[in-house]
CSV table of C-alpha atoms and ligand atoms in Angstrom, one decimal:
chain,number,residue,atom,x,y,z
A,63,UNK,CA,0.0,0.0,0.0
A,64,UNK,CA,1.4,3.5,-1.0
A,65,UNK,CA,1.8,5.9,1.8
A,66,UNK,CA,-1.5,7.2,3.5
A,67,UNK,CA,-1.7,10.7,5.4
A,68,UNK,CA,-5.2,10.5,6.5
A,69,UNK,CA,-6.4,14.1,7.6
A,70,UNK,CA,-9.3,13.6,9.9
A,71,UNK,CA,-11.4,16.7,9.3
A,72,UNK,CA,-14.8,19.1,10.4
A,73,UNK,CA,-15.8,21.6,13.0
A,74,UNK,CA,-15.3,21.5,16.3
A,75,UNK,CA,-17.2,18.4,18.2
A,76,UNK,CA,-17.7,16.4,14.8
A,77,UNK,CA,-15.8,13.6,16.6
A,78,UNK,CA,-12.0,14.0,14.9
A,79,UNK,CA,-10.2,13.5,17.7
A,80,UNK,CA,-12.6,10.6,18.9
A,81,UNK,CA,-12.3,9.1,15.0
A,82,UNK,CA,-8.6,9.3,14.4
A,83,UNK,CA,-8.0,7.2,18.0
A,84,UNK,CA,-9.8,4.1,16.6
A,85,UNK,CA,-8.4,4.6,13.3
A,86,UNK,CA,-4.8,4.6,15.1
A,87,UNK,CA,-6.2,1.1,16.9
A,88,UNK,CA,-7.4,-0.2,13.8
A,89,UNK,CA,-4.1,0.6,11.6
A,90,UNK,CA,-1.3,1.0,13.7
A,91,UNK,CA,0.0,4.1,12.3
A,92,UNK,CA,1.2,7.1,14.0
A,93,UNK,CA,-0.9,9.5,15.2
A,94,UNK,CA,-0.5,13.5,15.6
A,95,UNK,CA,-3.2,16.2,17.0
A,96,UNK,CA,-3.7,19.2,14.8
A,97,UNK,CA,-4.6,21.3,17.9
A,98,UNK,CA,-0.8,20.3,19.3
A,99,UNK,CA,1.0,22.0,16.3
A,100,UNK,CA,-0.6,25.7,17.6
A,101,UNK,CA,2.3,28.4,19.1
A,102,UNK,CA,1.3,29.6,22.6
A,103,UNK,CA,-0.4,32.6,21.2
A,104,UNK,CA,-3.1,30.6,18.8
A,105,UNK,CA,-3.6,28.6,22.3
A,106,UNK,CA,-4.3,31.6,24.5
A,107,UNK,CA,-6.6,33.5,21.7
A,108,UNK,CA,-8.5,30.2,21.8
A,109,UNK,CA,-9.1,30.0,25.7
A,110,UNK,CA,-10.3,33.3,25.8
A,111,UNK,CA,-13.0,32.4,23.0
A,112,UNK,CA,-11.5,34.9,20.4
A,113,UNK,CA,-11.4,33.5,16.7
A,114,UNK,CA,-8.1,32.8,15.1
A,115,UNK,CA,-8.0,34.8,12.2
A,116,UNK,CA,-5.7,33.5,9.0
A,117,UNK,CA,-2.4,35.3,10.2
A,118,UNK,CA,-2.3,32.8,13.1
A,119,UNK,CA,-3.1,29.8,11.2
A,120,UNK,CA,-0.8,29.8,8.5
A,121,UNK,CA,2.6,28.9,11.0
A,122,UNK,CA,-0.1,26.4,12.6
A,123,UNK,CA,-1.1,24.6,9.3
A,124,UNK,CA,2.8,24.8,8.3
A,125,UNK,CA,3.8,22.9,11.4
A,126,UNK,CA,1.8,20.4,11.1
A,127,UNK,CA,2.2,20.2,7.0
A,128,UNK,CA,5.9,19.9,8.2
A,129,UNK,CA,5.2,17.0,10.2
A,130,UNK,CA,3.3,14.9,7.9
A,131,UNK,CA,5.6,15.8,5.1
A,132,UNK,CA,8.8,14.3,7.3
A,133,UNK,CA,7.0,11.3,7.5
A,134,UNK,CA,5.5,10.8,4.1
A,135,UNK,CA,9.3,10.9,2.8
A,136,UNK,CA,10.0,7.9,5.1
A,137,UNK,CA,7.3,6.1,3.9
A,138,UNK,CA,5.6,6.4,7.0
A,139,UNK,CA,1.3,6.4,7.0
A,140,UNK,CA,-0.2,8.7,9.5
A,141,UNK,CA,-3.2,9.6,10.9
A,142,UNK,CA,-3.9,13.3,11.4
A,143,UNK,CA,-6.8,15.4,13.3
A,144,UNK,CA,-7.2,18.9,11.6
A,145,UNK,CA,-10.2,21.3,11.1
A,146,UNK,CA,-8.8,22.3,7.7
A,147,UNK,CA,-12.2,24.1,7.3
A,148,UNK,CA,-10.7,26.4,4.5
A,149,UNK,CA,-9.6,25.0,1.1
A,150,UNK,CA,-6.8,27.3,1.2
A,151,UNK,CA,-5.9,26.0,5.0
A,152,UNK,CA,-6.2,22.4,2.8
A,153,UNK,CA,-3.9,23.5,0.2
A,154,UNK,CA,-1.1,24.3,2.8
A,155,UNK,CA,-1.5,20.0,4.3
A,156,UNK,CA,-1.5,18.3,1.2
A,157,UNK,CA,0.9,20.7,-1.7
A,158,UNK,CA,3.7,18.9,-2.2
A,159,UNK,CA,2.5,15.7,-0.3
A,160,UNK,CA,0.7,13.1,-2.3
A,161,UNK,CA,-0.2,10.8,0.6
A,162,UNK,CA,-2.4,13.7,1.9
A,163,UNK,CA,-6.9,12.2,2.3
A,164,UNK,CA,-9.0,14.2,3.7
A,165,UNK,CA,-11.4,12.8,5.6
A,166,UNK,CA,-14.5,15.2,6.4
A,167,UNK,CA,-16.5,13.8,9.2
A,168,UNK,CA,-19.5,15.8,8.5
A,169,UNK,CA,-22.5,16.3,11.5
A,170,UNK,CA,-26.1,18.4,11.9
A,171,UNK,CA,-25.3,21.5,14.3
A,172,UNK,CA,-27.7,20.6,16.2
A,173,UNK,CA,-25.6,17.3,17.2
A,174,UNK,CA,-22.4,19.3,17.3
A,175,UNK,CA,-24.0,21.7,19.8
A,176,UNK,CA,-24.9,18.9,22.1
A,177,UNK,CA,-21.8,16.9,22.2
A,178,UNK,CA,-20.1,20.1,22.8
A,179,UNK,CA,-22.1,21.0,25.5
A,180,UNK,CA,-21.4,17.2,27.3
A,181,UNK,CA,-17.7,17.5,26.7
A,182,UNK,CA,-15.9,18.2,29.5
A,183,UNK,CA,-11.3,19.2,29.7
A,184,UNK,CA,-11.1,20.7,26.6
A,185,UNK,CA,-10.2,24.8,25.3
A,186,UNK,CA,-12.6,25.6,22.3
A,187,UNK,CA,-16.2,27.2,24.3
A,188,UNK,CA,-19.2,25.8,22.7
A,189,UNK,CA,-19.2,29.8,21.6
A,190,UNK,CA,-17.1,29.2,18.6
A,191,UNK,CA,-19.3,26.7,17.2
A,192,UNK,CA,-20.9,29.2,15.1
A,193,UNK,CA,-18.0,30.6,13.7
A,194,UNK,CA,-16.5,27.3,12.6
A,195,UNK,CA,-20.2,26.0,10.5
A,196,UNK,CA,-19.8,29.8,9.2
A,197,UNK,CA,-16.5,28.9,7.8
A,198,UNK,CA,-16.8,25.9,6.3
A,199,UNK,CA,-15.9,25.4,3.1
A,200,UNK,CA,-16.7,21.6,1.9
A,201,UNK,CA,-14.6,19.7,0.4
A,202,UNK,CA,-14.5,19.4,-3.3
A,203,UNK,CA,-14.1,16.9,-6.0
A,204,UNK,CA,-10.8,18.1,-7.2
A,205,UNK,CA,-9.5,17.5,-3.2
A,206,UNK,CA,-8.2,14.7,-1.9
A,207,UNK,CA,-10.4,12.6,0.4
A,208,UNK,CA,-14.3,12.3,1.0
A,209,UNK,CA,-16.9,12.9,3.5
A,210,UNK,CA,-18.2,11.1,5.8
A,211,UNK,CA,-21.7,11.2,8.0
A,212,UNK,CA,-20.6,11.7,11.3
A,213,UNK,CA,-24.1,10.6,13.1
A,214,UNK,CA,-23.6,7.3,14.0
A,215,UNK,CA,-21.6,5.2,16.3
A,216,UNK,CA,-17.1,6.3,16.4
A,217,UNK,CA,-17.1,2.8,14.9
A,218,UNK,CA,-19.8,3.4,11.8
A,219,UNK,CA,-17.9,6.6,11.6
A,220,UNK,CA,-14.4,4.5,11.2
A,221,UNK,CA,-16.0,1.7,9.0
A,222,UNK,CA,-17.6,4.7,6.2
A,223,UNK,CA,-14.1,6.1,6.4
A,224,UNK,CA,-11.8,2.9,5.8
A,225,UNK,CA,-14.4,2.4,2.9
A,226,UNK,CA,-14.4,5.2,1.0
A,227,UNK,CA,-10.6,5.6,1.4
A,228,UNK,CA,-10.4,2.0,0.5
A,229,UNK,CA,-12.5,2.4,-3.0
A,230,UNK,CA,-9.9,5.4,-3.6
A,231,UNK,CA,-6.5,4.6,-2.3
A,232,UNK,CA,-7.0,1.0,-2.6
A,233,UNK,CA,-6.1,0.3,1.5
A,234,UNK,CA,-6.5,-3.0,1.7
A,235,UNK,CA,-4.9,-3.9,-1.4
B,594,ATP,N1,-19.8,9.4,16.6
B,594,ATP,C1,-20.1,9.9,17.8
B,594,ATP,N2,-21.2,9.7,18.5
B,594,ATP,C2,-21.5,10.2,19.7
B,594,ATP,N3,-20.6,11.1,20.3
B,594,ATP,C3,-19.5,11.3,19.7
B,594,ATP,C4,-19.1,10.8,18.4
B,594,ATP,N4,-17.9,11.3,18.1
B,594,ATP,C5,-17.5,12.1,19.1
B,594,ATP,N5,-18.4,12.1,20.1
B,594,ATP,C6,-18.3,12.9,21.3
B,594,ATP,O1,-18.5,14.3,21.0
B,594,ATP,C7,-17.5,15.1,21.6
B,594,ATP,C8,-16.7,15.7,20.6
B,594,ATP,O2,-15.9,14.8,20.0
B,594,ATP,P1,-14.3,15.0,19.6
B,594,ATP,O3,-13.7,15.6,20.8
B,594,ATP,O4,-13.8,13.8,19.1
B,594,ATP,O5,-14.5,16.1,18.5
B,594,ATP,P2,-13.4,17.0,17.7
B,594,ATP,O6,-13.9,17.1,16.3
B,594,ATP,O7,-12.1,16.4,17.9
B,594,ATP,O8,-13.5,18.4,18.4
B,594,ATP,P3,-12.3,19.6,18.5
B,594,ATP,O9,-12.2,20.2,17.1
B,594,ATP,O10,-12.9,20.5,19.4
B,594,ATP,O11,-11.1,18.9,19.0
B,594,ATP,C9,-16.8,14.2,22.6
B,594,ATP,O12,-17.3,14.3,23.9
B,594,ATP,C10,-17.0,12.8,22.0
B,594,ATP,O13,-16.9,11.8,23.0
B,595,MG,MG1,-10.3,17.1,18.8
């Protein structure tokens, strides 16, 4: 199988996070958090519930384009969580690397409202939520990758996504 970066993406509370750990159980492969790859100041703006604008996200989405690329020239397969809500914050992941799939996990706000709300330990208010189905742009058929329903069970979630990446990477072959 050819190198796979899979790019777990959506808004906030569409389950990346909670995706990308079973898809590390099921493959094996190493695993990096998006959210990990932000400099202190992108950190702080978020606690205090002020958006990001693009300034701050373009040394974020390079850091973590950095990463990925280190390993796809190893031949290493990753999985990756990532918003990536922008095409252009896309663009920055997969230019230059080939093993790039987006996966869009895609949910009703309605559903991302509540599982926000239950969440507990974890920096982006519920307040944001807004901004981020505001800024979403979906993916498109020239992109890498395909999207996913994110309403049922982290496991239907995992079994749509190994799928669809399977039909167009050829994963299990
Ligand atoms: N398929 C699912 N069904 C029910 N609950 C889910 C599902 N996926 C995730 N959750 C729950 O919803 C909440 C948000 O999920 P998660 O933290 O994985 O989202 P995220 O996309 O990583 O969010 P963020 O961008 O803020 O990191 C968590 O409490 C998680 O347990
Ligand atoms: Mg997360």
């Amino acid at each position: 199988m050819a190198t796979t970066s899979i790019v777990v993406m959506g808004v906030s509370g569409s389950g990346k996070s909670t995706v990308a750990e079973k898809l590390v159980e099921r493959l094996g492969w190493e695993f990096a958090e998006g959210d990990d790859f932000h400099p202190e100041a992108n950190v702080a703006k978020m606690r205090a519930g002020t958006p990001l604008v693009d300034d701050d996200r373009w040394p974020w989405l390079r850091s973590l384009a950095g990463w990925i690329g280190e390993r796809e020239q190893a031949g290493r397969s990753v999985v990756v969580t990532c918003s990536a809500l922008k095409r252009s914050y896309r663009e920055v992941l997969c230019e230059g690397h080939p093993s790039v799939w987006f996966a869009h996990v895609t949910v009703d706000p309605d559903v991302l409202r509540d599982r926000l709300e239950k969440r507990t330990g974890h920096y982006m208010p519920s307040s944001l939520l807004e901004s981020q189905v505001a800024t979403l742009e979906q993916l498109q058929d020239d992109e890498p990758g395909a999207a996913v329903s994110g309403a049922g069970s982290p496991d239907d979630v995992v079994e749509q996504l190994l799928a669809a990446l399977d039909s167009e990477r050829g994963l299990r072959r």
